[in-house]
Amino acid sequence: MTVTMRIIHWVTVLSMIIAVVTGLYIGHPYYQTFIADPAVDKYVMAWNRWWHFIVAIIFDVTAILVGYLYFFSRFEKPYKKLIPNKQNLVEFWEVLLNLITLNRRKKFDSTHSDSFNTVFFTVFHLLLVLMLFTGLQLYVHALASGTSSIGAWWPAMLHLVTDWTLYVFGGNMGVRYVHHFCMYLILMWVIFHIYYQVWRTIFWQEGDIAIVVGGSKFVKEKEEDKKQD
């Protein structure tokens, strides 16, 4: 994993934690009762909304960068693993069987990201894109006056790119439900992601968990390569 991708990974992790904590508060203010003064006097909701909006922007920028690297990375181009050709389909199935059978069969190259892992990460980024559009729709819905501190162009542009969500999801409440539901899907994704990385580290014994720190892992030398040496 390149330095850029590792930075994006950890920025995404930090942004996700802040977005989930503040998002849950916005949906259900669960800790204002622990503050002596009324929450409105301490701008608790305002600060939560501000942090939620800032990290959402960072979240979206990193998602756009990852989308760019899918096609134009100088290291690996993940989009090639998404093409439904015979090689990728066989690899996807073999990786899945390897996971289900607890590493009893391993008939694929694990030196680089495989089709299964690439599809898994693509699902994550598609969820982020859906969060982006539904979140911005909820944001612009609050700008009922049709203007903002930086002018009327900002809400006009947001309406232009996000109003389709109102028709697809059945109005503002439907958009809110989808935005909230996607958060739980992303949390489920994160749980499986952490489990799978630990699982691979234990079963494959190639140090996969170290990829997001040092950028690389160990790969076992094949028997035919040993004989040639």
Tab-separated table of C-alpha atoms in Angstrom:
chain	number	residue	atom	x	y	z
A	1	MET	CA	0.000	0.000	0.000
A	2	THR	CA	1.418	3.372	-0.984
A	3	VAL	CA	2.040	6.206	1.472
A	4	THR	CA	-0.884	8.142	-0.035
A	5	MET	CA	-3.293	5.239	0.484
A	6	ARG	CA	-2.096	4.733	4.071
A	7	ILE	CA	-2.669	8.423	4.860
A	8	ILE	CA	-6.122	8.219	3.265
A	9	HIS	CA	-6.862	5.090	5.300
A	10	TRP	CA	-6.091	6.669	8.671
A	11	VAL	CA	-7.767	9.977	7.784
A	12	THR	CA	-10.853	7.942	6.866
A	13	VAL	CA	-10.704	6.049	10.172
A	14	LEU	CA	-10.518	9.279	12.224
A	15	SER	CA	-13.218	10.984	10.147
A	16	MET	CA	-15.517	7.968	10.487
A	17	ILE	CA	-15.242	7.909	14.282
A	18	ILE	CA	-16.081	11.622	14.540
A	19	ALA	CA	-18.876	11.349	11.944
A	20	VAL	CA	-20.537	8.426	13.752
A	21	VAL	CA	-20.326	10.031	17.211
A	22	THR	CA	-21.634	13.412	16.050
A	23	GLY	CA	-24.192	11.845	13.691
A	24	LEU	CA	-25.706	9.771	16.484
A	25	TYR	CA	-25.905	12.901	18.627
A	26	ILE	CA	-27.634	14.891	15.867
A	27	GLY	CA	-30.195	12.096	15.443
A	28	HIS	CA	-30.677	11.592	19.161
A	29	PRO	CA	-28.947	14.067	21.585
A	30	TYR	CA	-27.846	11.452	24.082
A	31	TYR	CA	-25.391	13.291	26.316
A	32	GLN	CA	-26.793	16.786	26.820
A	33	THR	CA	-28.443	15.610	30.060
A	34	PHE	CA	-24.969	15.305	31.589
A	35	ILE	CA	-24.287	19.026	31.135
A	36	ALA	CA	-25.450	21.351	33.919
A	37	ASP	CA	-26.516	24.268	31.693
A	38	PRO	CA	-29.099	23.888	28.911
A	39	ALA	CA	-27.502	22.444	25.766
A	40	VAL	CA	-28.722	25.403	23.716
A	41	ASP	CA	-26.557	27.785	25.795
A	42	LYS	CA	-23.422	25.738	25.131
A	43	TYR	CA	-24.126	25.252	21.422
A	44	VAL	CA	-23.744	21.488	21.866
A	45	MET	CA	-25.899	20.684	18.849
A	46	ALA	CA	-24.235	23.426	16.795
A	47	TRP	CA	-20.745	22.063	17.543
A	48	ASN	CA	-21.838	18.537	16.738
A	49	ARG	CA	-23.323	19.693	13.423
A	50	TRP	CA	-20.174	21.677	12.609
A	51	TRP	CA	-17.837	18.741	13.281
A	52	HIS	CA	-20.156	16.374	11.412
A	53	PHE	CA	-20.130	18.653	8.381
A	54	ILE	CA	-16.333	19.193	8.415
A	55	VAL	CA	-15.431	15.499	8.712
A	56	ALA	CA	-18.064	14.664	6.079
A	57	ILE	CA	-16.248	16.969	3.661
A	58	ILE	CA	-12.916	15.303	4.512
A	59	PHE	CA	-14.618	11.917	4.123
A	60	ASP	CA	-15.910	12.842	0.687
A	61	VAL	CA	-12.588	14.279	-0.491
A	62	THR	CA	-10.786	11.058	0.475
A	63	ALA	CA	-13.490	9.009	-1.300
A	64	ILE	CA	-12.985	11.091	-4.463
A	65	LEU	CA	-9.199	10.591	-4.207
A	66	VAL	CA	-9.671	6.827	-3.865
A	67	GLY	CA	-12.006	6.873	-6.864
A	68	TYR	CA	-9.289	8.659	-8.865
A	69	LEU	CA	-6.635	6.153	-7.760
A	70	TYR	CA	-8.910	3.270	-8.821
A	71	PHE	CA	-8.182	4.278	-12.414
A	72	PHE	CA	-4.955	6.288	-12.387
A	73	SER	CA	-2.790	4.903	-9.578
A	74	ARG	CA	0.842	4.268	-10.580
A	75	PHE	CA	1.027	1.324	-8.152
A	76	GLU	CA	-2.141	-0.721	-8.725
A	77	LYS	CA	-5.320	0.054	-10.641
A	78	PRO	CA	-8.115	-1.651	-8.647
A	79	TYR	CA	-10.695	-1.189	-11.413
A	80	LYS	CA	-8.956	-4.029	-13.309
A	81	LYS	CA	-10.042	-6.423	-10.539
A	82	LEU	CA	-13.674	-5.316	-10.962
A	83	ILE	CA	-13.950	-6.359	-14.588
A	84	PRO	CA	-16.191	-9.484	-14.608
A	85	ASN	CA	-13.881	-11.626	-16.756
A	86	LYS	CA	-13.110	-15.317	-16.132
A	87	GLN	CA	-9.868	-14.658	-14.234
A	88	ASN	CA	-11.447	-12.236	-11.778
A	89	LEU	CA	-14.561	-14.366	-11.235
A	90	VAL	CA	-12.460	-17.473	-10.493
A	91	GLU	CA	-10.244	-15.492	-8.131
A	92	PHE	CA	-13.253	-13.994	-6.340
A	93	TRP	CA	-14.756	-17.463	-5.837
A	94	GLU	CA	-11.482	-18.997	-4.648
A	95	VAL	CA	-10.912	-16.239	-2.070
A	96	LEU	CA	-14.471	-16.697	-0.813
A	97	LEU	CA	-13.972	-20.474	-0.535
A	98	ASN	CA	-10.709	-19.859	1.288
A	99	LEU	CA	-12.568	-17.726	3.832
A	100	ILE	CA	-15.479	-20.149	4.243
A	101	THR	CA	-13.266	-23.233	4.579
A	102	LEU	CA	-10.932	-21.520	7.072
A	103	ASN	CA	-7.939	-21.532	4.719
A	104	ARG	CA	-8.227	-25.249	3.817
A	105	ARG	CA	-7.756	-24.343	0.150
A	106	LYS	CA	-5.740	-21.384	-1.126
A	107	LYS	CA	-5.537	-21.347	-4.904
A	108	PHE	CA	-4.897	-17.684	-5.630
A	109	ASP	CA	-2.096	-15.142	-5.503
A	110	SER	CA	-2.186	-13.212	-2.214
A	111	THR	CA	0.814	-10.963	-2.915
A	112	HIS	CA	-1.501	-8.135	-4.027
A	113	SER	CA	-5.120	-7.158	-3.507
A	114	ASP	CA	-7.493	-9.787	-4.934
A	115	SER	CA	-10.895	-9.475	-6.631
A	116	PHE	CA	-12.827	-10.309	-3.464
A	117	ASN	CA	-11.103	-7.605	-1.434
A	118	THR	CA	-11.435	-5.065	-4.256
A	119	VAL	CA	-15.196	-5.691	-4.555
A	120	PHE	CA	-15.488	-5.474	-0.776
A	121	PHE	CA	-13.789	-2.045	-0.722
A	122	THR	CA	-15.816	-0.846	-3.708
A	123	VAL	CA	-19.026	-1.550	-1.769
A	124	PHE	CA	-17.653	0.620	1.045
A	125	HIS	CA	-16.916	3.543	-1.275
A	126	LEU	CA	-20.335	3.271	-2.935
A	127	LEU	CA	-21.901	3.520	0.522
A	128	LEU	CA	-19.816	6.653	1.138
A	129	VAL	CA	-21.095	8.179	-2.110
A	130	LEU	CA	-24.688	7.468	-1.049
A	131	MET	CA	-23.940	9.039	2.343
A	132	LEU	CA	-22.550	12.070	0.513
A	133	PHE	CA	-25.692	12.729	-1.555
A	134	THR	CA	-28.201	11.985	1.225
A	135	GLY	CA	-26.168	13.981	3.781
A	136	LEU	CA	-25.919	17.039	1.532
A	137	GLN	CA	-29.661	16.808	0.826
A	138	LEU	CA	-30.389	16.869	4.565
A	139	TYR	CA	-27.996	19.809	4.904
A	140	VAL	CA	-29.509	21.873	2.104
A	141	HIS	CA	-33.026	21.074	3.356
A	142	ALA	CA	-32.180	23.143	6.459
A	143	LEU	CA	-31.301	26.151	4.275
A	144	ALA	CA	-34.980	26.889	3.796
A	145	SER	CA	-34.355	30.549	2.916
A	146	GLY	CA	-32.561	29.488	-0.257
A	147	THR	CA	-29.395	31.379	0.612
A	148	SER	CA	-26.298	30.911	2.784
A	149	SER	CA	-23.439	32.933	4.258
A	150	ILE	CA	-21.498	32.468	1.007
A	151	GLY	CA	-24.399	33.266	-1.301
A	152	ALA	CA	-27.378	31.650	-2.997
A	153	TRP	CA	-25.215	29.664	-5.431
A	154	TRP	CA	-24.258	27.148	-2.730
A	155	PRO	CA	-27.768	25.864	-1.872
A	156	ALA	CA	-28.750	26.110	-5.553
A	157	MET	CA	-25.857	23.829	-6.525
A	158	LEU	CA	-26.671	21.363	-3.726
A	159	HIS	CA	-30.309	21.203	-4.806
A	160	LEU	CA	-29.161	20.545	-8.365
A	161	VAL	CA	-27.018	17.517	-7.438
A	162	THR	CA	-29.017	16.032	-4.536
A	163	ASP	CA	-32.750	16.655	-5.127
A	164	TRP	CA	-33.007	13.340	-7.000
A	165	THR	CA	-32.685	11.577	-3.643
A	166	LEU	CA	-36.073	13.023	-2.610
A	167	TYR	CA	-37.779	11.253	-5.510
A	168	VAL	CA	-35.838	7.999	-5.151
A	169	PHE	CA	-36.282	7.626	-1.382
A	170	GLY	CA	-39.761	9.131	-1.027
A	171	GLY	CA	-39.103	12.571	0.462
A	172	ASN	CA	-36.996	14.074	3.213
A	173	MET	CA	-37.863	11.445	5.816
A	174	GLY	CA	-36.890	8.655	3.431
A	175	VAL	CA	-33.553	10.374	2.755
A	176	ARG	CA	-33.001	10.648	6.499
A	177	TYR	CA	-33.730	6.931	6.996
A	178	VAL	CA	-31.363	5.935	4.177
A	179	HIS	CA	-28.588	8.186	5.545
A	180	HIS	CA	-29.006	6.658	8.994
A	181	PHE	CA	-29.301	3.079	7.713
A	182	CYS	CA	-26.149	3.449	5.596
A	183	MET	CA	-24.219	4.374	8.734
A	184	TYR	CA	-25.074	0.969	10.248
A	185	LEU	CA	-24.126	-0.775	7.011
A	186	ILE	CA	-20.761	1.010	7.089
A	187	LEU	CA	-20.251	0.010	10.737
A	188	MET	CA	-20.994	-3.616	9.796
A	189	TRP	CA	-18.513	-3.252	6.952
A	190	VAL	CA	-15.849	-1.956	9.360
A	191	ILE	CA	-16.424	-4.843	11.788
A	192	PHE	CA	-15.990	-7.423	9.034
A	193	HIS	CA	-13.001	-5.509	7.600
A	194	ILE	CA	-11.143	-5.623	10.923
A	195	TYR	CA	-12.126	-9.281	11.453
A	196	TYR	CA	-10.967	-10.259	7.954
A	197	GLN	CA	-7.603	-8.499	8.272
A	198	VAL	CA	-6.931	-10.218	11.611
A	199	TRP	CA	-8.175	-13.516	10.112
A	200	ARG	CA	-5.808	-13.210	7.140
A	201	THR	CA	-2.907	-12.351	9.424
A	202	ILE	CA	-3.515	-15.483	11.518
A	203	PHE	CA	-4.302	-17.980	8.752
A	204	TRP	CA	-2.085	-16.748	5.931
A	205	GLN	CA	0.856	-15.850	8.196
A	206	GLU	CA	1.985	-13.111	5.823
A	207	GLY	CA	1.625	-10.135	8.181
A	208	ASP	CA	-1.410	-8.607	6.420
A	209	ILE	CA	-2.268	-6.453	9.417
A	210	ALA	CA	1.034	-4.547	8.914
A	211	ILE	CA	0.047	-3.283	5.463
A	212	VAL	CA	-1.718	-0.162	6.790
A	213	VAL	CA	1.341	0.711	8.902
A	214	GLY	CA	4.417	-0.159	6.854
A	215	GLY	CA	2.755	-0.533	3.467
A	216	SER	CA	3.886	-4.116	2.783
A	217	LYS	CA	3.642	-7.689	4.059
A	218	PHE	CA	5.613	-10.925	3.929
A	219	VAL	CA	4.982	-13.475	1.188
A	220	LYS	CA	5.957	-17.117	1.521
A	221	GLU	CA	8.433	-18.402	-0.992
A	222	LYS	CA	7.021	-21.108	-3.254
A	223	GLU	CA	8.585	-24.598	-3.286
A	224	GLU	CA	9.544	-24.365	-6.982
A	225	ASP	CA	11.291	-21.051	-6.303
A	226	LYS	CA	13.263	-22.635	-3.447
A	227	LYS	CA	14.401	-25.475	-5.700
A	228	GLN	CA	15.585	-23.033	-8.357
A	229	ASP	CA	17.663	-21.205	-5.744
